[in-house]
PDB file of C-alpha atoms in Angstrom:
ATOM      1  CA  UNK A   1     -67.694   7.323  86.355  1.00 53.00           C
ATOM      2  CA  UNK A   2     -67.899  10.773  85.228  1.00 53.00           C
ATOM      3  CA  UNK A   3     -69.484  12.087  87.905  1.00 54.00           C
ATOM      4  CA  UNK A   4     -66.753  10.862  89.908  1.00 47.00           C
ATOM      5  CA  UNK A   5     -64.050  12.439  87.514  1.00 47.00           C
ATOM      6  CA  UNK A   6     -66.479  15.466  87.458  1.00 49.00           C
ATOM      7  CA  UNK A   7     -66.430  15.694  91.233  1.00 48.00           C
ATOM      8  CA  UNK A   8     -62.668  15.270  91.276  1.00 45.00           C
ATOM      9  CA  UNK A   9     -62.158  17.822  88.785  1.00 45.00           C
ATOM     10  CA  UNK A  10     -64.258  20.236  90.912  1.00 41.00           C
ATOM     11  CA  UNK A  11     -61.683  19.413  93.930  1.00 42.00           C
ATOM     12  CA  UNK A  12     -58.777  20.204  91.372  1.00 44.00           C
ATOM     13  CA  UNK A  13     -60.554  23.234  89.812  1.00 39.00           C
ATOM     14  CA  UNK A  14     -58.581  25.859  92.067  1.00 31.00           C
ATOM     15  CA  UNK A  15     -55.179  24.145  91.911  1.00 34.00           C
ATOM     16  CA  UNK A  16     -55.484  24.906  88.186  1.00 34.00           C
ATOM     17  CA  UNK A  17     -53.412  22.190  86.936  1.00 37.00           C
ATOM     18  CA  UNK A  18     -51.840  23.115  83.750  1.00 34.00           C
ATOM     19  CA  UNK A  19     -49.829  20.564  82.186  1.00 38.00           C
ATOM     20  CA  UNK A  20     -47.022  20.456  79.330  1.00 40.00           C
ATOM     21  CA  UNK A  21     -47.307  17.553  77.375  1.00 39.00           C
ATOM     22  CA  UNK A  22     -44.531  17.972  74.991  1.00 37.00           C
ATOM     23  CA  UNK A  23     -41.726  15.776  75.938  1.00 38.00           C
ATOM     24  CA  UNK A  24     -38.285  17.124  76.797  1.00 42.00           C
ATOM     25  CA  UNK A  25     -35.729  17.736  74.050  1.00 42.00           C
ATOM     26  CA  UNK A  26     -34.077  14.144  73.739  1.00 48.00           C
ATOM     27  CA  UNK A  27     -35.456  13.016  77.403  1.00 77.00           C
ATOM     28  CA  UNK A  28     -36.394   9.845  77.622  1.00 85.00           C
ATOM     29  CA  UNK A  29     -35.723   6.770  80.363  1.00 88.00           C
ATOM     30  CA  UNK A  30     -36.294   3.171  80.751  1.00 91.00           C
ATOM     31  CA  UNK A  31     -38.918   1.838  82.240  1.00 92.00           C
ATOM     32  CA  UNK A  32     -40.993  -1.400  82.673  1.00 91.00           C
ATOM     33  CA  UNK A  33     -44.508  -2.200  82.799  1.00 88.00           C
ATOM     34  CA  UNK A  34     -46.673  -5.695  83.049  1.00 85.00           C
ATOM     35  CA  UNK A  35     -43.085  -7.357  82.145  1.00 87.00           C
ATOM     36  CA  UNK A  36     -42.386  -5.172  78.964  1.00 89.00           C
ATOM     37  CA  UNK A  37     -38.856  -2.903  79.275  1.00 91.00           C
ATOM     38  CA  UNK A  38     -39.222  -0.133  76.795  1.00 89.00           C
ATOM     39  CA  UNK A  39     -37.481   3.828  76.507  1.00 92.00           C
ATOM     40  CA  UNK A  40     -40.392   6.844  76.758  1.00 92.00           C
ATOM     41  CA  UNK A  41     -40.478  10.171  76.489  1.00 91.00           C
ATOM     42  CA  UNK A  42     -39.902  11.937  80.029  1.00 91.00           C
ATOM     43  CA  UNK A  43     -43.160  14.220  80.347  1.00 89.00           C
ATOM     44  CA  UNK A  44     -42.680  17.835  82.193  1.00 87.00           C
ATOM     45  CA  UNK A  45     -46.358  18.709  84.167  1.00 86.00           C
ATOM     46  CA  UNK A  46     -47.042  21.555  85.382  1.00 82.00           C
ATOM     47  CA  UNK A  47     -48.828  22.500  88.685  1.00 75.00           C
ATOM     48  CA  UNK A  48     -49.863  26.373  89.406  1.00 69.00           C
ATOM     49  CA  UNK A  49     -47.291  26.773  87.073  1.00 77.00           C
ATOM     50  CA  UNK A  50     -44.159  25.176  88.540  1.00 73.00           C
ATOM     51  CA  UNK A  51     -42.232  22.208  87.131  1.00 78.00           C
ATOM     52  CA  UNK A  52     -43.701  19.128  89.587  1.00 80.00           C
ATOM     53  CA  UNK A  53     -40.184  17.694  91.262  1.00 81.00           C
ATOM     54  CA  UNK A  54     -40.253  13.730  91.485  1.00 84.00           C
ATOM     55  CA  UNK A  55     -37.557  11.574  92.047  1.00 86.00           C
ATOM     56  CA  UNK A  56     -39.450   9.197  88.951  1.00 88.00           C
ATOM     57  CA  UNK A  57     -40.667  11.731  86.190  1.00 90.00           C
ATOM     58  CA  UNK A  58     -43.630  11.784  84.460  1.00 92.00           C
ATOM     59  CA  UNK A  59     -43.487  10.132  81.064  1.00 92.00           C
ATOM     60  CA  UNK A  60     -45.350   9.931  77.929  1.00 91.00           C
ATOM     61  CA  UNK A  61     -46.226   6.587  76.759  1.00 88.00           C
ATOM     62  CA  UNK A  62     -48.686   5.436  74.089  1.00 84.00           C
ATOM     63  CA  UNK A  63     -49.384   9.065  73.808  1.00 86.00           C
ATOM     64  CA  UNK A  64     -50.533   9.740  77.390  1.00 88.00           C
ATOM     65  CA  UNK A  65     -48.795  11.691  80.038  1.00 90.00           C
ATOM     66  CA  UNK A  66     -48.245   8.856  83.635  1.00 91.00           C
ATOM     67  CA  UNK A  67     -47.860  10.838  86.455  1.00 92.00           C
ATOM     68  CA  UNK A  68     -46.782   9.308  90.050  1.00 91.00           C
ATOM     69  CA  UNK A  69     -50.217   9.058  91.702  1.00 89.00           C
ATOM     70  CA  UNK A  70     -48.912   9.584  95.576  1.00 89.00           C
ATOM     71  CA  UNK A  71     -46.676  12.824  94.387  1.00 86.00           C
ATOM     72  CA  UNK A  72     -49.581  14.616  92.320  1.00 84.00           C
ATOM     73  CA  UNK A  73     -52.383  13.673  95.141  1.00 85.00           C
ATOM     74  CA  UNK A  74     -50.456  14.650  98.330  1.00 85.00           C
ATOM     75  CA  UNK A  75     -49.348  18.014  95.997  1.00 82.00           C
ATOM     76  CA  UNK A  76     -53.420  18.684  95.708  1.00 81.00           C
ATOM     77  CA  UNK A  77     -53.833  17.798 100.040  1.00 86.00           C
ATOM     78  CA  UNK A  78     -54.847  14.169  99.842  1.00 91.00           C
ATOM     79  CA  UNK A  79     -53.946  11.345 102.078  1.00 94.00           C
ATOM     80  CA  UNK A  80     -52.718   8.483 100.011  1.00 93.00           C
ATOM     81  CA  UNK A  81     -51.334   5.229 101.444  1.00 94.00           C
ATOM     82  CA  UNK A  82     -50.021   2.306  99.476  1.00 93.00           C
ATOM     83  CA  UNK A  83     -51.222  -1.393 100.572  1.00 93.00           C
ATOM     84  CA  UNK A  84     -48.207  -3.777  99.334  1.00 92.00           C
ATOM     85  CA  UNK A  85     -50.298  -7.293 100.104  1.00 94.00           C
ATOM     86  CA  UNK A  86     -53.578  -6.197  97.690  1.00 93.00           C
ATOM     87  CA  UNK A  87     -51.138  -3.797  95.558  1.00 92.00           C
ATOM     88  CA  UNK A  88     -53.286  -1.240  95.745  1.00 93.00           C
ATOM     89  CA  UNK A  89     -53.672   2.467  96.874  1.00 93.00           C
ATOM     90  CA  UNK A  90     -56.007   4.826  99.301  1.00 95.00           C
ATOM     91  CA  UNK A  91     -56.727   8.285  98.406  1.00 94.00           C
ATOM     92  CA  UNK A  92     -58.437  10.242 101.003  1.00 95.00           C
ATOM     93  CA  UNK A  93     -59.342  14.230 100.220  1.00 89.00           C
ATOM     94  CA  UNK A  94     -61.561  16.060 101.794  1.00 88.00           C
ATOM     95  CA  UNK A  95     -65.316  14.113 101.244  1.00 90.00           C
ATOM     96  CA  UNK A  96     -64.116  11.601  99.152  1.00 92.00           C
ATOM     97  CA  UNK A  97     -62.347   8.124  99.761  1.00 95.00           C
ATOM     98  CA  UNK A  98     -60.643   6.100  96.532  1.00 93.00           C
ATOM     99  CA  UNK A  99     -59.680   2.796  96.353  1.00 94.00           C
ATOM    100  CA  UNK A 100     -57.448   1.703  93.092  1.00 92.00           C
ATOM    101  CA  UNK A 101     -55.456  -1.257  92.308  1.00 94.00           C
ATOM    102  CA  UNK A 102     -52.827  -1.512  90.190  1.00 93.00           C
ATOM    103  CA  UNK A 103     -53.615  -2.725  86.539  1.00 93.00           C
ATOM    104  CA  UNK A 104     -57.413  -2.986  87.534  1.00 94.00           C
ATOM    105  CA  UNK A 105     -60.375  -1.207  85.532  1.00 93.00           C
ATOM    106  CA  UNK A 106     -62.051  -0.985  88.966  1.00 94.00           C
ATOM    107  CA  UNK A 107     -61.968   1.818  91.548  1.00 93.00           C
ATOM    108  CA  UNK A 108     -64.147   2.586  94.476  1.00 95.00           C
ATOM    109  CA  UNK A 109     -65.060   5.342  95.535  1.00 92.00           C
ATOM    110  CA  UNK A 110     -66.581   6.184  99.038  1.00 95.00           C
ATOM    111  CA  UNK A 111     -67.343   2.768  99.156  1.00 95.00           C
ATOM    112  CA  UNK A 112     -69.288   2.559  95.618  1.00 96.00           C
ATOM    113  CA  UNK A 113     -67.913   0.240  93.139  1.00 96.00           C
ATOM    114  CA  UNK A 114     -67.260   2.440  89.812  1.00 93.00           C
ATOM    115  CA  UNK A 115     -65.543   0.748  86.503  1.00 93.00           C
ATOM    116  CA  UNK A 116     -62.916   3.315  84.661  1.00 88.00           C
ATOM    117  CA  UNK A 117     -62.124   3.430  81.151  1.00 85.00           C
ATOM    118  CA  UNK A 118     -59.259   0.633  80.615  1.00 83.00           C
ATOM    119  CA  UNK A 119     -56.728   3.389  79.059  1.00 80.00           C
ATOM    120  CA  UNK A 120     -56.752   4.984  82.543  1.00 83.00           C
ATOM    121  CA  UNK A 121     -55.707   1.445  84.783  1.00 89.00           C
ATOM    122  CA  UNK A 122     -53.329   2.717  87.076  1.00 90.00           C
ATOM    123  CA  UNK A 123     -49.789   0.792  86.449  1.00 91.00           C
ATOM    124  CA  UNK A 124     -47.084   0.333  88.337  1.00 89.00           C
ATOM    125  CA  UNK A 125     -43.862   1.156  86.766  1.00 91.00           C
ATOM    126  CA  UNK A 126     -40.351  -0.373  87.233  1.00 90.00           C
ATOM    127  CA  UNK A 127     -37.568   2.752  86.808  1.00 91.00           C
ATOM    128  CA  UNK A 128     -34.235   0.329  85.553  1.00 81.00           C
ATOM    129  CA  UNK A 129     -31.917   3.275  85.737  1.00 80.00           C
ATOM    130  CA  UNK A 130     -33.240   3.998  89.526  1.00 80.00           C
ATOM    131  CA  UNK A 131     -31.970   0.700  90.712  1.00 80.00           C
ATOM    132  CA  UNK A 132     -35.392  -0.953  89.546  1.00 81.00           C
ATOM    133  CA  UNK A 133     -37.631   1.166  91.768  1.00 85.00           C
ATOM    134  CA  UNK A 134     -41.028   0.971  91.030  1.00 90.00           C
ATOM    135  CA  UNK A 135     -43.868   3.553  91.640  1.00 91.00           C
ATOM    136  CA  UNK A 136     -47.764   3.531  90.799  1.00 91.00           C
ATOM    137  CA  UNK A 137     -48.377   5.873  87.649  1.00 91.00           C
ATOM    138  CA  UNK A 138     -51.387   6.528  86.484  1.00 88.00           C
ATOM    139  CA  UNK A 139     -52.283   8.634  83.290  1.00 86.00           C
ATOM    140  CA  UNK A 140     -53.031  12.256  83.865  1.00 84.00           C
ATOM    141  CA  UNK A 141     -56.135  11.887  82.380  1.00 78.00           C
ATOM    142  CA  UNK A 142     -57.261  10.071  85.259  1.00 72.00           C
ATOM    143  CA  UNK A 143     -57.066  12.401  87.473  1.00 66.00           C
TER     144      UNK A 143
END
């Protein structure tokens, strides 16, 4: 596992992600994870130095920073497609294929079965004040 985050990080290196973890003055939204509605703190990241734009922010939870996996990939020139039968998601970037599942400790990548660290389980989070809309987060870590 961390040669794969190694190897990720190396594909990262020159985007020089910077991130801010401090959570916006009196920011927060609902959201709702594995049945469990709750208000965080909305998180502001930083990539090359400019504010990443989602329509579902970033948000600090449990003391780590859940960014919206497709938004933060494509942003870095993956492919990323989301499989609504297995609830899962593909990245594809340059040599490397990923296969995650939604609050699963296992990821695979080109092919090789890998087991991450259970604070970095990709989730997928329900946004109640966006009319329920949910989107896979994962922590920042992670990537």
């Amino acid at each position: 596992m961390k040669r794969f985050i190694k190897s990720l990080a190396l594909c990262f290196a020159f985007l020089l992600i910077l991130t801010g973890f401090s959570e916006a003055a009196g920011a927060n939204l609902r959201v709702k994870t594995n049945g469990n509605s709750r208000r965080v703190g909305v998180a502001n990241v930083k990539v090359n130095g400019f504010d990443l734009y989602c329509k579902y922010k970033p948000y600090v939870d449990n003391g780590r920073t859940f960014v919206p996996i497709r938004e933060l990939t494509e942003l870095m020139g993956a492919n990323v497609k989301w499989n609504q039968n297995t609830r899962s998601v593909s990245i594809s970037m340059q040599d490397k294929d990923i296969k995650l599942k939604v609050n699963s400790s296992v990821v695979y990548v080109n092919g090789k079965k890998m087991k991450m660290d259970s604070a970095s389980v990709p989730r997928l989070t329900e946004y109640t004040e966006q009319g329920n809309a949910c989107k896979t987060m994962v922590p920042l870590r992670f990537l």
